[in-house]
mmCIF file of C-alpha atoms and ligand atoms in Angstrom:
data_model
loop_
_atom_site.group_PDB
_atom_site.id
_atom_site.type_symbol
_atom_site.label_atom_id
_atom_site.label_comp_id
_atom_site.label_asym_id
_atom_site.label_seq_id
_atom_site.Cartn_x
_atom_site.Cartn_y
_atom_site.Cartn_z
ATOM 1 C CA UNK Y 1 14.878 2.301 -8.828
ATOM 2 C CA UNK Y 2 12.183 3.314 -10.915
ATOM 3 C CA UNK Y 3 8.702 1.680 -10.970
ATOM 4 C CA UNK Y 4 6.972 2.131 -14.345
ATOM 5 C CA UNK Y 5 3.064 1.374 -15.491
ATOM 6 C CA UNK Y 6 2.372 1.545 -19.393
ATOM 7 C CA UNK Y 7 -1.098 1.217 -20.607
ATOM 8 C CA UNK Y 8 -2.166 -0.890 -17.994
ATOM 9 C CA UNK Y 9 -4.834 -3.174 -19.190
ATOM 10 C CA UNK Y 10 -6.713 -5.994 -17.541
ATOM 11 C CA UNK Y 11 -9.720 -7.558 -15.912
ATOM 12 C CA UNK Y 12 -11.399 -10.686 -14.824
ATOM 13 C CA UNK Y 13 -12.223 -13.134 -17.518
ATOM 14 C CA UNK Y 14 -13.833 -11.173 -20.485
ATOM 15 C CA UNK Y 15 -14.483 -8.354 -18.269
ATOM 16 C CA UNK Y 16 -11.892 -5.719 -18.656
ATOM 17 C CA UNK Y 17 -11.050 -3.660 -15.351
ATOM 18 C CA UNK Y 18 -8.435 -1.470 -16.139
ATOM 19 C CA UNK Y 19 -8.912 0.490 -19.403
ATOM 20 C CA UNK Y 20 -4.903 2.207 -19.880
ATOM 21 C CA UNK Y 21 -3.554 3.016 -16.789
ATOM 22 C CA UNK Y 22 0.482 4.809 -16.834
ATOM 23 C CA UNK Y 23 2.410 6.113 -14.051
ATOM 24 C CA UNK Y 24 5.925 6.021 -12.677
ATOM 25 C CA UNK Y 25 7.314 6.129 -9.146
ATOM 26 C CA UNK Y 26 10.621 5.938 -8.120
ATOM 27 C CA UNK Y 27 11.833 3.910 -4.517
ATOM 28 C CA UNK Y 28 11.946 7.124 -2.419
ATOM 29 C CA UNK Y 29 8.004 8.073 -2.809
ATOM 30 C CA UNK Y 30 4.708 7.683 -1.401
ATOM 31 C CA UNK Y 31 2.583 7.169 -3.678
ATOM 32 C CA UNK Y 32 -1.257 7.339 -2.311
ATOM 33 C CA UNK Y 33 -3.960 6.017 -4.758
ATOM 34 C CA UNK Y 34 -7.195 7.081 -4.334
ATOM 35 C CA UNK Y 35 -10.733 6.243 -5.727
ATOM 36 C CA UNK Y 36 -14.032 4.834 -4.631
ATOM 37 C CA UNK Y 37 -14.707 1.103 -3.918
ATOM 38 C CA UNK Y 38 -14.405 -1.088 -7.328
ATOM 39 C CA UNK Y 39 -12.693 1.037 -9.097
ATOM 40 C CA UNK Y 40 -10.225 -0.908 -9.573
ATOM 41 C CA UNK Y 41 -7.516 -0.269 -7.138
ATOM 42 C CA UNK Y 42 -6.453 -4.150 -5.722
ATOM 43 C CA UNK Y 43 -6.731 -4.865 -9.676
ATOM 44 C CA UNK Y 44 -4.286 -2.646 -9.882
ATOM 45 C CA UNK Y 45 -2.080 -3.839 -7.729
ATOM 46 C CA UNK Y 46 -3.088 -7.693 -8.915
ATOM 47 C CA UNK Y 47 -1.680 -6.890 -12.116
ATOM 48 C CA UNK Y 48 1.844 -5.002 -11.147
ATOM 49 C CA UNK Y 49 2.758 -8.376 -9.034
ATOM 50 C CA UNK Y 50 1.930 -10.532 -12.131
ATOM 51 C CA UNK Y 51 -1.244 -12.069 -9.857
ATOM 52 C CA UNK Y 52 -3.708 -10.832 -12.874
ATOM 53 C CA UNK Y 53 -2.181 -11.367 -16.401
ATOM 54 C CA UNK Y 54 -2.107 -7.831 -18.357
ATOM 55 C CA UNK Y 55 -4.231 -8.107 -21.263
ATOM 56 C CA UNK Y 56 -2.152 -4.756 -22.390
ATOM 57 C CA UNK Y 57 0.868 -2.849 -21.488
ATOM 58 C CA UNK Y 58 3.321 -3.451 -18.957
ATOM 59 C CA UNK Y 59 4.839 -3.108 -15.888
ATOM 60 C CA UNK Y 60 8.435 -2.021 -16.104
ATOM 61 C CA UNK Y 61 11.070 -1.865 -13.334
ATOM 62 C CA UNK Y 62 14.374 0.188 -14.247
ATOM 63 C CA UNK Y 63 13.467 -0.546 -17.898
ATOM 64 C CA UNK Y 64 13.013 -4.115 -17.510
ATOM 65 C CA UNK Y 65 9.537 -5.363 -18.218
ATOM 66 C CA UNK Y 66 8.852 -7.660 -15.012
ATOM 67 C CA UNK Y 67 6.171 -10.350 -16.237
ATOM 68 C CA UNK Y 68 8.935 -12.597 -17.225
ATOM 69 C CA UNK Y 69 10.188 -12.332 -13.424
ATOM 70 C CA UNK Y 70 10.593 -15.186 -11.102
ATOM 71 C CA UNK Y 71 8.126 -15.030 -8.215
ATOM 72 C CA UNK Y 72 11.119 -15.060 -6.055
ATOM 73 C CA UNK Y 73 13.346 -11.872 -7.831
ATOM 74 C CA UNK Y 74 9.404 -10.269 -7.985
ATOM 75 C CA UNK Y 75 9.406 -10.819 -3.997
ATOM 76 C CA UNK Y 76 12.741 -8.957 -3.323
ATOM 77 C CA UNK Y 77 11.938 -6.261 -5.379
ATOM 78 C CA UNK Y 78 8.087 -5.909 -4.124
ATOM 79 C CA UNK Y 79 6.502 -6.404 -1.243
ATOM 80 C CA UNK Y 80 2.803 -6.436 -1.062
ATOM 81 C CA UNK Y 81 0.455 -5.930 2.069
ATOM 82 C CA UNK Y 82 -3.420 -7.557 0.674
ATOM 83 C CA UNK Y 83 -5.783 -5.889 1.767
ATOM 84 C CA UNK Y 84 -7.884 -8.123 3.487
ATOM 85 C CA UNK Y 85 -5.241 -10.106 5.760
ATOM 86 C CA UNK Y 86 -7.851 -12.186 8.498
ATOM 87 C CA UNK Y 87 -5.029 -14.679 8.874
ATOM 88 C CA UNK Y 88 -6.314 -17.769 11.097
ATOM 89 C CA UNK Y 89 -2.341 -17.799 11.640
ATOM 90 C CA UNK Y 90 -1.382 -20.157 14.707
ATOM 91 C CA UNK Y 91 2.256 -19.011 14.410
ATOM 92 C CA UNK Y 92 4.284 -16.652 16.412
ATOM 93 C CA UNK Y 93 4.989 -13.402 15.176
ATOM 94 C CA UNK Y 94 8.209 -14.237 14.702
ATOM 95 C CA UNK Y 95 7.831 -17.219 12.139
ATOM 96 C CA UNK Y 96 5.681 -15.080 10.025
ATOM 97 C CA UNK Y 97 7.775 -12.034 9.848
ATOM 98 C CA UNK Y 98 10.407 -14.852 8.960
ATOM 99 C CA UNK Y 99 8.417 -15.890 5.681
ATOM 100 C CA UNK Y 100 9.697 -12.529 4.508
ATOM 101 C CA UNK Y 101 12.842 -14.636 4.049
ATOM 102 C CA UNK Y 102 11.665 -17.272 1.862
ATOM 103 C CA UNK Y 103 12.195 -14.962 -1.683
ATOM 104 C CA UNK Y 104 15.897 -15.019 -0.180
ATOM 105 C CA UNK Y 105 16.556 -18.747 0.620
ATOM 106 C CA UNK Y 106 17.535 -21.421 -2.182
ATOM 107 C CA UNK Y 107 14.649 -23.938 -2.932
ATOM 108 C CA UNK Y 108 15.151 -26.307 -0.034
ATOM 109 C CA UNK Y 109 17.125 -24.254 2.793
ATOM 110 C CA UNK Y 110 15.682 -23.553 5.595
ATOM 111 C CA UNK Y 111 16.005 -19.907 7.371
ATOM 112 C CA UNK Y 112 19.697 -19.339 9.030
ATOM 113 C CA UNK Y 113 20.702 -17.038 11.867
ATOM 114 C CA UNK Y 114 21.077 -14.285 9.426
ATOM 115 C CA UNK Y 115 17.539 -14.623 8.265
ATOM 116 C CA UNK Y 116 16.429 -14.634 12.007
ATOM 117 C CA UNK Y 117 18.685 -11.718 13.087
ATOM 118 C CA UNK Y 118 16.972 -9.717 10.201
ATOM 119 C CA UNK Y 119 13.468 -10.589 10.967
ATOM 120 C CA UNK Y 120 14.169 -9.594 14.556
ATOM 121 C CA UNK Y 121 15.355 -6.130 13.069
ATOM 122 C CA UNK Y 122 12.499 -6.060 11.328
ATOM 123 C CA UNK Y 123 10.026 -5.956 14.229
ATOM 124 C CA UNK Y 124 12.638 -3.788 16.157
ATOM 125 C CA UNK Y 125 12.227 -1.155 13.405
ATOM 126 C CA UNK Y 126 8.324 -1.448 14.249
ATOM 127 C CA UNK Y 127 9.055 -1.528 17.769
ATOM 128 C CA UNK Y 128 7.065 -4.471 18.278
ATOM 129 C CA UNK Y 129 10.286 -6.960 19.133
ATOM 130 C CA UNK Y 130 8.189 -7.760 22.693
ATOM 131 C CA UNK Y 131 5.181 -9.455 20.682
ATOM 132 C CA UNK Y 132 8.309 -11.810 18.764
ATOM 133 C CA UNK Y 133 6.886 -14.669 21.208
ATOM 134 C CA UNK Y 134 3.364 -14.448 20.735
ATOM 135 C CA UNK Y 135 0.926 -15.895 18.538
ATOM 136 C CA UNK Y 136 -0.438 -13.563 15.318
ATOM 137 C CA UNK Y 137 -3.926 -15.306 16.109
ATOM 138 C CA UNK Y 138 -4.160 -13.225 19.668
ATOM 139 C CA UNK Y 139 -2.586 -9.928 19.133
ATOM 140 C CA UNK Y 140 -4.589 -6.769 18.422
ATOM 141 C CA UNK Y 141 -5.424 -5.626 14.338
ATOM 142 C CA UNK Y 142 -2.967 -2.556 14.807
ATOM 143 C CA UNK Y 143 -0.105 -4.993 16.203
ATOM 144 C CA UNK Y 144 -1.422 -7.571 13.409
ATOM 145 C CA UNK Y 145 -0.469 -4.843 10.562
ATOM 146 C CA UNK Y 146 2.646 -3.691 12.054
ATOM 147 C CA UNK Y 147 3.602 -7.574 11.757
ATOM 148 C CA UNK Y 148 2.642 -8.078 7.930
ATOM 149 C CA UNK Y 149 4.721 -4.811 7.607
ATOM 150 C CA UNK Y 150 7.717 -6.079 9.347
ATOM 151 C CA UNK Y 151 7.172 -9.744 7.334
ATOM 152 C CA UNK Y 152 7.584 -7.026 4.155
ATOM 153 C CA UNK Y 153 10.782 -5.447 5.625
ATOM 154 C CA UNK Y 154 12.376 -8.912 6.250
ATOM 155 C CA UNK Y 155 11.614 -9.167 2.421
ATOM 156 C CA UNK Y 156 13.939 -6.331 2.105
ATOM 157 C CA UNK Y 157 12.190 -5.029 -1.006
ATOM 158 C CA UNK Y 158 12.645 -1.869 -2.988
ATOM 159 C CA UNK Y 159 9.057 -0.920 -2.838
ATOM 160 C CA UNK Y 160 6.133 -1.756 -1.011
ATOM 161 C CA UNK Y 161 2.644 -2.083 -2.251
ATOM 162 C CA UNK Y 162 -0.287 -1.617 0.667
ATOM 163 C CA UNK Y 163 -3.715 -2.025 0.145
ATOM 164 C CA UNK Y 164 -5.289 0.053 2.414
ATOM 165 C CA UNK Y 165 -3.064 -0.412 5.145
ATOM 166 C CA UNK Y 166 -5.326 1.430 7.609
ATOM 167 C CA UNK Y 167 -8.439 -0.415 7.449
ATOM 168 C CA UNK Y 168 -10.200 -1.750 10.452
ATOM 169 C CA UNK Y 169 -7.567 -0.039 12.739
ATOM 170 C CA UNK Y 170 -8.657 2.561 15.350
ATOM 171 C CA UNK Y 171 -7.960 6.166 15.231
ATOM 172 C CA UNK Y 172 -4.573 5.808 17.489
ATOM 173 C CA UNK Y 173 -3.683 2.681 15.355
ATOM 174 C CA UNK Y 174 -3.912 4.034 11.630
ATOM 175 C CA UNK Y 175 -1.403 7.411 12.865
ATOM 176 C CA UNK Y 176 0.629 4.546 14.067
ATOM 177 C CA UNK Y 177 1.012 2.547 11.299
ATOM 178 C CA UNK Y 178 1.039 5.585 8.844
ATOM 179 C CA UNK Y 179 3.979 7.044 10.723
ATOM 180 C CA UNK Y 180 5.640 3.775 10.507
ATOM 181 C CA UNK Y 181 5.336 3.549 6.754
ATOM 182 C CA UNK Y 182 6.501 7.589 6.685
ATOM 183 C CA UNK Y 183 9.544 6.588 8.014
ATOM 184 C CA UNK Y 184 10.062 3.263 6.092
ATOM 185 C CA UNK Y 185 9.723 5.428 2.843
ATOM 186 C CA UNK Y 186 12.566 8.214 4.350
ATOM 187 C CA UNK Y 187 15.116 5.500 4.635
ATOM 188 C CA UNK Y 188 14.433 4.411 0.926
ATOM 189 C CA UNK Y 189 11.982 2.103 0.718
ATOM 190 C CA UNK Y 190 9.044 3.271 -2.586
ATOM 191 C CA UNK Y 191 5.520 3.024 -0.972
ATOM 192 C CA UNK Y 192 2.562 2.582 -3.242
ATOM 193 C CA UNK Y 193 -0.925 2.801 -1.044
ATOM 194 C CA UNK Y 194 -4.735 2.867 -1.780
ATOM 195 C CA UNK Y 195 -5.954 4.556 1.020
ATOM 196 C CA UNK Y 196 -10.389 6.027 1.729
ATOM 197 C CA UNK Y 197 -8.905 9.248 2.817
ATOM 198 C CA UNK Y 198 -7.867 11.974 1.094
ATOM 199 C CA UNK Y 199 -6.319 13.016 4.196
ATOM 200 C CA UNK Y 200 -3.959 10.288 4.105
ATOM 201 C CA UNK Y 201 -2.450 11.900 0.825
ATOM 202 C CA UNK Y 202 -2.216 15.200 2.069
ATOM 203 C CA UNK Y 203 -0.349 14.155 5.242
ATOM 204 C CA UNK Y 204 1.637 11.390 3.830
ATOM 205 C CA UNK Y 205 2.336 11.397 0.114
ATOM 206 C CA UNK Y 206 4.574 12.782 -1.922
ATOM 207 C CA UNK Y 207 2.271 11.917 -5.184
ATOM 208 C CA UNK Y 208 -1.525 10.920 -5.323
ATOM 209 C CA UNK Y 209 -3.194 8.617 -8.148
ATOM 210 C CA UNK Y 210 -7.130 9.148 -8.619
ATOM 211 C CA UNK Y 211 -8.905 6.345 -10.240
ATOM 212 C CA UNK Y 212 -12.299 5.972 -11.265
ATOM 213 C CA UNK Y 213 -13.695 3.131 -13.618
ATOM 214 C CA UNK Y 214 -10.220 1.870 -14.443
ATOM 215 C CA UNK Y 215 -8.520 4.831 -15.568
ATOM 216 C CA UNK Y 216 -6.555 7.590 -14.330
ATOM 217 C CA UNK Y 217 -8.177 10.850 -13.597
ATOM 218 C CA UNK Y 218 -5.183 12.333 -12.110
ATOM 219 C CA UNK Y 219 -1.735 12.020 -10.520
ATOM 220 C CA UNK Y 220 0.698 14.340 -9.512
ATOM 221 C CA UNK Y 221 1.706 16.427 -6.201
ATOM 222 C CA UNK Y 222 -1.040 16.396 -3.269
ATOM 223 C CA UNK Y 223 -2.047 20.026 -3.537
ATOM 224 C CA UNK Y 224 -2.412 20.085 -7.523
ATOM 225 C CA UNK Y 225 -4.087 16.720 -7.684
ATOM 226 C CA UNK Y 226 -6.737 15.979 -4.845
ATOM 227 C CA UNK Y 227 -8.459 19.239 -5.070
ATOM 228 C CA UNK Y 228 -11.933 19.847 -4.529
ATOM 229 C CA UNK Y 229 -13.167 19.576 -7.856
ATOM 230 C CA UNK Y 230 -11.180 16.275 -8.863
ATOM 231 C CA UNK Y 231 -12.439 14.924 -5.207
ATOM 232 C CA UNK Y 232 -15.827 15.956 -5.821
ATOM 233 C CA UNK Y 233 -16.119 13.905 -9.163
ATOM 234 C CA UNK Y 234 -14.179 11.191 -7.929
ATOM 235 C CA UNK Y 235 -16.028 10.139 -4.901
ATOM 236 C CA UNK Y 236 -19.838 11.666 -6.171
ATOM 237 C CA UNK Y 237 -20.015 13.542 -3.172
ATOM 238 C CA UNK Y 238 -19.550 17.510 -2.327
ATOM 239 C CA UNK Y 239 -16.520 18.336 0.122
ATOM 240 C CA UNK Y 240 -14.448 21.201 1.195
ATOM 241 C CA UNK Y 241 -10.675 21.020 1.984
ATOM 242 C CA UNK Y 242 -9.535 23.718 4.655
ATOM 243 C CA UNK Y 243 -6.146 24.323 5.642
ATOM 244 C CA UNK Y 244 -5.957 23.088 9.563
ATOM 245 C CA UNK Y 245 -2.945 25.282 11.093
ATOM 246 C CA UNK Y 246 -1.111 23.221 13.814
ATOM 247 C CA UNK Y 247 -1.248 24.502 17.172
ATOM 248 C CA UNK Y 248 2.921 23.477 17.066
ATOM 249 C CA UNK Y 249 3.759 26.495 15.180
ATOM 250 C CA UNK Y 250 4.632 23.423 12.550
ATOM 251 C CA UNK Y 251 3.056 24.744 9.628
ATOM 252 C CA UNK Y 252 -0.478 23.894 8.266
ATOM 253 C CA UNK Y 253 -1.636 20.734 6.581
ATOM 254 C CA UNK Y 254 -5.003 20.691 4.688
ATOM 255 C CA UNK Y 255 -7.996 18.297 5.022
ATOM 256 C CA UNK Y 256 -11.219 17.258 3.779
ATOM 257 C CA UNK Y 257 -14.515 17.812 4.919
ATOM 258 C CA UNK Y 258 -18.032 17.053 3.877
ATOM 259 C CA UNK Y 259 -19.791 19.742 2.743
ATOM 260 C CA UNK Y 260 -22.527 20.402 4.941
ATOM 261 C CA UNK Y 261 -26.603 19.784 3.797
ATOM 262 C CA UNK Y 262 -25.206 16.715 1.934
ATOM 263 C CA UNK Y 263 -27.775 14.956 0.091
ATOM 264 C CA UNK Y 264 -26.283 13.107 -2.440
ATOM 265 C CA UNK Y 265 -26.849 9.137 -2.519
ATOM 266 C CA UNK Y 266 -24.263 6.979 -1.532
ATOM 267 C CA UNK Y 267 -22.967 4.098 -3.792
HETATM 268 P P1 ADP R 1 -11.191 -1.515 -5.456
HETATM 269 O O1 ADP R 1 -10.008 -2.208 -4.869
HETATM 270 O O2 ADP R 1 -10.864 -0.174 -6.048
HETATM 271 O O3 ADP R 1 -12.330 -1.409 -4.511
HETATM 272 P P2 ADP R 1 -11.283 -3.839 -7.163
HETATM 273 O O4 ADP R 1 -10.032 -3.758 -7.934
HETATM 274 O O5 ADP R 1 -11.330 -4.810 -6.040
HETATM 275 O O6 ADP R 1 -11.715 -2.372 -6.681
HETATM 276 O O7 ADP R 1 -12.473 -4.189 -8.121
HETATM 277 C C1 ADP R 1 -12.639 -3.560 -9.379
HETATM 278 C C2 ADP R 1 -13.755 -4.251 -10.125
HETATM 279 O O8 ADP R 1 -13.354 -5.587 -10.414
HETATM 280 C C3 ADP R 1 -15.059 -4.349 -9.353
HETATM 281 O O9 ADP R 1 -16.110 -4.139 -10.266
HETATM 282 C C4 ADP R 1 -15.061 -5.760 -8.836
HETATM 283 O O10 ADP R 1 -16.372 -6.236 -8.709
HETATM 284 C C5 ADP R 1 -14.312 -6.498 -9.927
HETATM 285 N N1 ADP R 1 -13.584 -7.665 -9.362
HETATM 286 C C6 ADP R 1 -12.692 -7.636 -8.367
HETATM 287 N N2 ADP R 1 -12.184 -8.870 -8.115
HETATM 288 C C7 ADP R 1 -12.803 -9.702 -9.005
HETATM 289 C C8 ADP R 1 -12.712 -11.106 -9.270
HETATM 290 N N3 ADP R 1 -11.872 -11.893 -8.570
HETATM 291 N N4 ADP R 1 -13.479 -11.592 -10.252
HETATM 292 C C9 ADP R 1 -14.300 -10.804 -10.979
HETATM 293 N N5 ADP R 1 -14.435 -9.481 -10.793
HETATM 294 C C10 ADP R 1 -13.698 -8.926 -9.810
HETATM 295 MG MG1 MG R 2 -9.625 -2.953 -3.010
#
């Protein structure tokens, strides 16, 4: 399935946010978007899931332009993490990762067996089927975002949509969660994240998106696109990527690094 963006265009009221933005993706990538805060990344996202009305272009999916989608067929086809998720949830796990199922059920029916036996797959993929029992509310933020994932997966979309999926988690939590989503997207599932860290990209992403004021300023492969100069501009600040050779004999991967006697201003 192939995800496409044409001359993306919208805002907030008269302001416009997103000045043209274009890109494809098909349901086996990782797509990692990058660019500072407000530059219009959630809007982004807003708009694909027909939250934010495009004042311009569209968002087409195998051809089909998708603002004329039900919520429900736009709910099996994308799944979307927010990115701020403080739930005040008093449910069990369990019965949230089973409101994945509501895009599946007719208007009145309730959830069946089948529904339940896939939601229980779903945190068995994320190896969290012990916390089924307990309640979102008292669960750690790592476990919390494993759950909102495996609410996605009961959704049994074609792609995925995470706003920075790793925020708030711990070092130990955010490798987790990352692996988890590597190995979502190797058994077919299209994975479209805004992510802080360049690193993220270069690790996890087949493709990476720069955005800066609304627009594009690059997309393709990791290694062509987030390079030092592009990074540089994009985030207003002067970093080095070095190629980190893994003590595995696995290769190298490269990351980024501040430059040292930093001085610029933060924004
Ligand atoms: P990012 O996710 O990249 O940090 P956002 O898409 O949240 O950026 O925000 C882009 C711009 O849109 C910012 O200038 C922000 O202030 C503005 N914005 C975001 N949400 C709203 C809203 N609900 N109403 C008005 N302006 C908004
Ligand atoms: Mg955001």
């Amino acid at each position: 399935m192939i995800l496409e963006l044409s001359d993306v265009h919208a805002g907030y009221g008269k302001t416009q946010i997103l000045h043209g933005v274009s890109f494809t993706m098909e349901s086996t990538e990782v797509l990692c978007l990058l660019g500072p805060n407000g530059a219009g990344k959630s809007t982004l996202f807003k708009g694909i899931l027909g939250f934010l009305p495009l004042t311009r272009g569209m968002t087409l999916c195998d051809g089909e332009d998708i603002s004329i989608w039900t919520r429900s067929r736009m709910a099996r086809t994308i799944g979307y993490i927010p990115q701020s998720h403080v739930l005040a949830f008093q449910f069990k796990t369990l019965s949230i990762v089973l409101m994945g199922r509501t895009a599946h059920l007719g208007r009145y029916a309730t959830p069946s067996k089948k529904d339940e036996h896939l939601a229980e797959k779903a945190l068995e993929t994320l190896n969290i089927s012990h916390l089924k029992n307990a309640l979102y509310s008292e669960i750690s933020g790592g476990e919390r975002q494993l759950v909102l994932i495996a609410r996605a997966l009961a959704q049994n979309p074609n792609f995925l949509i995470m706003d920075e999926p790793t925020n708030n988690l711990d070092y130990g939590n955010q490798v987790l969660v990352l692996r988890h989503i590597q190995a979502l997207a190797r058994n077919g599932l299209g994975i479209l994240m805004a992510s802080h860290h360049p690193d993220h990209a270069f690790q996890y992403a087949s493709k990476v998106l720069l955005i800066k004021d609304g627009r594009l300023c690059g997309a393709g492969s990791p290694d062509e696109t987030a390079t030092e100069k592009k990074l540089n501009a994009l985030y207003d600040v002067r970093l080095n990527i070095a190629e980190a050779r893994l003590n595995s004999g696995q290769g190298s991967v490269k990351v980024c690094i501040p430059a040292s006697q930093e001085h610029a201003t933060l924004h």
